[in-house]
mmCIF file of C-alpha atoms in Angstrom:
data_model
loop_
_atom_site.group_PDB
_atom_site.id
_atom_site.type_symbol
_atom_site.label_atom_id
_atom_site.label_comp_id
_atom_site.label_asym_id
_atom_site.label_seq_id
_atom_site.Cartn_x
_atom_site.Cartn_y
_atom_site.Cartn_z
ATOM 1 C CA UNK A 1 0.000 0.000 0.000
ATOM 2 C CA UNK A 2 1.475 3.847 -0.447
ATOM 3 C CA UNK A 3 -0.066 6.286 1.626
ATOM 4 C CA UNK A 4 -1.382 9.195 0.228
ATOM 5 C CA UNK A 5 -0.128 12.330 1.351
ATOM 6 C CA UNK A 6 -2.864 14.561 0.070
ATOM 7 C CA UNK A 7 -6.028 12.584 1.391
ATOM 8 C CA UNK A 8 -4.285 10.974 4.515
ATOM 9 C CA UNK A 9 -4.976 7.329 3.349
ATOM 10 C CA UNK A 10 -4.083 4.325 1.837
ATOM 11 C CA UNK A 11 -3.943 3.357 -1.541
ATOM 12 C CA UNK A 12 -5.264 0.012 -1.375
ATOM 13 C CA UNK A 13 -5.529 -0.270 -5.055
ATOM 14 C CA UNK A 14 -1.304 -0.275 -5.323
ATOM 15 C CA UNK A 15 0.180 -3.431 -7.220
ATOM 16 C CA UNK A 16 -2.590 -5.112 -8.376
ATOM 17 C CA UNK A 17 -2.025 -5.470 -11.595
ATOM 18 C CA UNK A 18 0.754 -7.951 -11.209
ATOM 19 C CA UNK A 19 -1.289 -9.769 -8.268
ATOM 20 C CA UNK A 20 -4.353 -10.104 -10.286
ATOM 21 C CA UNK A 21 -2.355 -11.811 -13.400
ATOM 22 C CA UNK A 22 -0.007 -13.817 -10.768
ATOM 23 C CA UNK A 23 -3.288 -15.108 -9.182
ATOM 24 C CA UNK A 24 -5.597 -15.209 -12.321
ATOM 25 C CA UNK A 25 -3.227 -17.320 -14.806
ATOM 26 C CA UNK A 26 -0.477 -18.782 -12.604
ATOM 27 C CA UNK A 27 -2.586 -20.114 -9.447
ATOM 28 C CA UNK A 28 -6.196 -20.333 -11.311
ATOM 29 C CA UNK A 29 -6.103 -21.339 -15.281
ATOM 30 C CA UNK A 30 -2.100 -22.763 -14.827
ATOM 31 C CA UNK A 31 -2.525 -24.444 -10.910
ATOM 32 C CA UNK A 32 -5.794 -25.206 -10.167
ATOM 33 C CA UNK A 33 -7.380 -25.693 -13.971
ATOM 34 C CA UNK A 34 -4.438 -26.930 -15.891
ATOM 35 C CA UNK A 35 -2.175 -29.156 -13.355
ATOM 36 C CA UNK A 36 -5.313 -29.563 -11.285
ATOM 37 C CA UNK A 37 -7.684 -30.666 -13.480
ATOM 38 C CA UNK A 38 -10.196 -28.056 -11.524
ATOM 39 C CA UNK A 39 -13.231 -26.638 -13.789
ATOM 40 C CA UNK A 40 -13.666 -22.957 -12.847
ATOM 41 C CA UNK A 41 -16.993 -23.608 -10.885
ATOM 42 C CA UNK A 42 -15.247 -25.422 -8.462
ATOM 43 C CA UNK A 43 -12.985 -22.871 -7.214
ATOM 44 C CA UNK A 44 -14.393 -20.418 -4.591
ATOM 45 C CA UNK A 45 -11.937 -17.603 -3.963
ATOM 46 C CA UNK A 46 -11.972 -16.109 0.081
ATOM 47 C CA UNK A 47 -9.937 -13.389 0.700
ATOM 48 C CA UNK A 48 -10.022 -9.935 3.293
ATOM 49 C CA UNK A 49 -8.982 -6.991 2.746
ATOM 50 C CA UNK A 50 -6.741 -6.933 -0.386
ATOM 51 C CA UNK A 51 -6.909 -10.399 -1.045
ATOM 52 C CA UNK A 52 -10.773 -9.789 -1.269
ATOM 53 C CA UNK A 53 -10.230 -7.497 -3.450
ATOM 54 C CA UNK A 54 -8.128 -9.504 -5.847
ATOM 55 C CA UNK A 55 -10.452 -12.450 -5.508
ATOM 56 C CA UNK A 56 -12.735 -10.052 -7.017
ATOM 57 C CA UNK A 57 -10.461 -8.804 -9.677
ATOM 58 C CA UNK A 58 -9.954 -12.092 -11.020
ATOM 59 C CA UNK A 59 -13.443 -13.197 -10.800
ATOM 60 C CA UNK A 60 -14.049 -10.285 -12.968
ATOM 61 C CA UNK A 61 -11.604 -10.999 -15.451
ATOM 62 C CA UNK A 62 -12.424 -14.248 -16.412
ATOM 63 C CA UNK A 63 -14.649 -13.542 -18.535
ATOM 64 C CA UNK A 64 -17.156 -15.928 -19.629
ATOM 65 C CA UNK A 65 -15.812 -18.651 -17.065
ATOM 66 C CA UNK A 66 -17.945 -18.218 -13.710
ATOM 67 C CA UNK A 67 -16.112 -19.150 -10.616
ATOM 68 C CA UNK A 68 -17.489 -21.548 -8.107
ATOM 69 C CA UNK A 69 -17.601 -18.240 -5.702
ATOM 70 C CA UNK A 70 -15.764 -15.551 -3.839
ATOM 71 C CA UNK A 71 -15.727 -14.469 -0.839
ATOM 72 C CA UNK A 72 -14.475 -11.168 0.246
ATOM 73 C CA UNK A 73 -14.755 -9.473 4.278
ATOM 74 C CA UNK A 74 -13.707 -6.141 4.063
ATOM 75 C CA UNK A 75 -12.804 -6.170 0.553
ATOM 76 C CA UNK A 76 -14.007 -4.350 -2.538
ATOM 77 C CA UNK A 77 -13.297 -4.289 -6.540
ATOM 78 C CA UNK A 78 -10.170 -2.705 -7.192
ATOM 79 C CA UNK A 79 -10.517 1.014 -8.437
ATOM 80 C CA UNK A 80 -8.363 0.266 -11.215
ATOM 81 C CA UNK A 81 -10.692 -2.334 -12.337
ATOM 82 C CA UNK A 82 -12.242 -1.288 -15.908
ATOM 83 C CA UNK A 83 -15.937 -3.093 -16.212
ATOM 84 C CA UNK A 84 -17.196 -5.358 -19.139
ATOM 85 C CA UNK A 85 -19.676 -5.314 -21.495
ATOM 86 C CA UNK A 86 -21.119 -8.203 -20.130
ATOM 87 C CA UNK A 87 -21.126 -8.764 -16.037
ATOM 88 C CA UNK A 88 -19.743 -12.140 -14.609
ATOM 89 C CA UNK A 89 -21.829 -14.736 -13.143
ATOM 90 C CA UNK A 90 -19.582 -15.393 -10.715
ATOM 91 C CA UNK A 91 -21.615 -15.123 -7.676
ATOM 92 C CA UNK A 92 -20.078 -12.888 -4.541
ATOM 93 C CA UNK A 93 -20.303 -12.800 -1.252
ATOM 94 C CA UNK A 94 -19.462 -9.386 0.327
ATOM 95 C CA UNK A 95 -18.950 -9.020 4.317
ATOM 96 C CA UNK A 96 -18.552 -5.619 5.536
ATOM 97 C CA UNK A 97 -18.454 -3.294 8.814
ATOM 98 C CA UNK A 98 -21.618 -1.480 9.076
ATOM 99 C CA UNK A 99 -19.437 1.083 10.186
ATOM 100 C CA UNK A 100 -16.341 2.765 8.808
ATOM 101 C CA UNK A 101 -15.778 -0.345 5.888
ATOM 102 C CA UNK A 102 -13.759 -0.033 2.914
ATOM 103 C CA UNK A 103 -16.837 -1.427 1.164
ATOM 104 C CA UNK A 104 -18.759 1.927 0.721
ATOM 105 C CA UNK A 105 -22.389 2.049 -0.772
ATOM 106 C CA UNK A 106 -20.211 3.379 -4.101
ATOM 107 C CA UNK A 107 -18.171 0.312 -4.066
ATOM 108 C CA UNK A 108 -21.284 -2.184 -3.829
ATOM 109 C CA UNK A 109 -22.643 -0.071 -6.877
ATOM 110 C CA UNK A 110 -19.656 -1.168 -8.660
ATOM 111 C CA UNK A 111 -19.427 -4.623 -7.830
ATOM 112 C CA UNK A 112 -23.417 -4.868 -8.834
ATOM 113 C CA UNK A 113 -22.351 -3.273 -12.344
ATOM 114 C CA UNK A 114 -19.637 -5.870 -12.033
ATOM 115 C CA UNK A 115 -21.140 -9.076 -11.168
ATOM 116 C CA UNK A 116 -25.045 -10.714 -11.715
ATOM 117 C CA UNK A 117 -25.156 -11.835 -8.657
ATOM 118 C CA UNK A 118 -23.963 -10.345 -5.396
ATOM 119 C CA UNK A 119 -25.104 -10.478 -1.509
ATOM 120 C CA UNK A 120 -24.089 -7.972 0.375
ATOM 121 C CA UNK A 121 -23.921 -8.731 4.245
ATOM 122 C CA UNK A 122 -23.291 -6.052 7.277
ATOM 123 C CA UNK A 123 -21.629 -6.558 9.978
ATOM 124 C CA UNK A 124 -22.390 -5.201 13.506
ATOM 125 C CA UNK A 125 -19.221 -3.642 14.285
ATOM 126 C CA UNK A 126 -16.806 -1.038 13.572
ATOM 127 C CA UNK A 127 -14.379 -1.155 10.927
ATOM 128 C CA UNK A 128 -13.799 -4.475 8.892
ATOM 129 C CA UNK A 129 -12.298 -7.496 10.440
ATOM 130 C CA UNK A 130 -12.495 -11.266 10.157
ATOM 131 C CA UNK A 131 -15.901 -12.934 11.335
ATOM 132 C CA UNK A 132 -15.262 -13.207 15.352
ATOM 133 C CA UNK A 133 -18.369 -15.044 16.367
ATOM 134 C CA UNK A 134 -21.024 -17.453 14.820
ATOM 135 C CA UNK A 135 -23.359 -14.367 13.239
ATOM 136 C CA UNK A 136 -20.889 -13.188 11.299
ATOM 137 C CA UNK A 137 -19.700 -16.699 9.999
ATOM 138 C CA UNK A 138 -23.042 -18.160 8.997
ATOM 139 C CA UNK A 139 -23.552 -16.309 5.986
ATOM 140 C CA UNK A 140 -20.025 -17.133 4.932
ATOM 141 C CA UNK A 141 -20.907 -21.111 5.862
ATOM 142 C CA UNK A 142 -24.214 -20.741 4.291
ATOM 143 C CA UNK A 143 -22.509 -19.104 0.901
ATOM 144 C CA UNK A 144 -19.905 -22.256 1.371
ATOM 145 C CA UNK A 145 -22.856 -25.094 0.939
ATOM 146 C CA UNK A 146 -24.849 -23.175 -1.401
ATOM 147 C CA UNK A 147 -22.017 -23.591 -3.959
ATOM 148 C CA UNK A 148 -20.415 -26.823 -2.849
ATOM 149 C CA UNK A 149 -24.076 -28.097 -3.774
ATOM 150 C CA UNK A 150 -24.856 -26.294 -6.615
ATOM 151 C CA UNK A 151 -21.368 -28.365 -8.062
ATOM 152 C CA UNK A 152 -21.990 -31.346 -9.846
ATOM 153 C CA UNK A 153 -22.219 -33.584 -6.784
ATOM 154 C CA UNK A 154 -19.286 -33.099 -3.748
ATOM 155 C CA UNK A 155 -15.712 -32.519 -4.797
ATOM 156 C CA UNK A 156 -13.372 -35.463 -4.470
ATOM 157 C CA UNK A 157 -11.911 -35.516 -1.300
ATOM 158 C CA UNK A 158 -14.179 -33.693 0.193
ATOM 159 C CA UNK A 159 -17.198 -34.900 3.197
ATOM 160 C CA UNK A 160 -20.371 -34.775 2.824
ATOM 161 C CA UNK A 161 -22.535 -34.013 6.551
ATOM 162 C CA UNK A 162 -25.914 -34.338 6.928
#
């Protein structure tokens, strides 16, 4: 991040350019779909803060692949970010502070112009931060199954509890 003498802040969008690619075609299409054998709709990206935010980026930029998910507390699209024609069905899962959040009401506008589908859920505290009790991380849980189910059947290795 490089702080920004004139506002006071941080410049959470710095570097993400090279972070988005890194992520997008080494660890996604290279790692996960190519060595893998992964289809895109079974990855589901979580991330906070900045890693949010390029979980979103990448979701984004895929194009007409949809993700299996992402996740992102305290974490919005990157300014930087130039929309599509078309918006990704990737479906998102947005945690934020209902207080003082780096996910403003002008950043949700974006990531709706971004994305067809996106829940938004606030927080009862102030400032982001990771879920620290069980109403903050049911929403997350319940975004978890929605998608592990709406897979074709339960990925390998994984458990199914009923």
């Amino acid at each position: 991040m490089i702080f920004d003498q004139n506002t006071g802040e941080m410049d959470m969008d710095t570097g993400f350019k090279a972070t988005e690619k890194l992520v997008l075609e080494k660890v996604i299409r290279e790692g996960l779909m190519g060595k893998c054998g992964y289809k895109p709709r079974e990855i589901i990206i979580f991330g906070f803060g900045q890693g949010g935010m390029v979980g979103l980026q990448a979701a984004a930029e895929l194009g007409d692949e949809e993700l299996g998910g992402v996740v992102s507390v305290g974490g919005r699209l990157p300014a930087s970010l130039s929309l599509k024609e078309k918006k990704s069905r990737t479906p998102v899962l947005i945690c934020r502070a209902s207080r003082a959040s780096a996910v403003t009401d002008s950043a949700v506008s974006k990531l709706k112009d971004a994305f067809e589908f996106v829940e938004i859920r606030d927080w009862k505290k102030n400032g982001d931060g990771m879920p620290s009790n069980r109403d903050e991380m049911m929403p997350i849980m319940q975004f978890f199954a929605r998608r592990l189910r709406s897979t074709k059947g339960v990925p390998a290795g994984s458990v199914e509890l009923s």
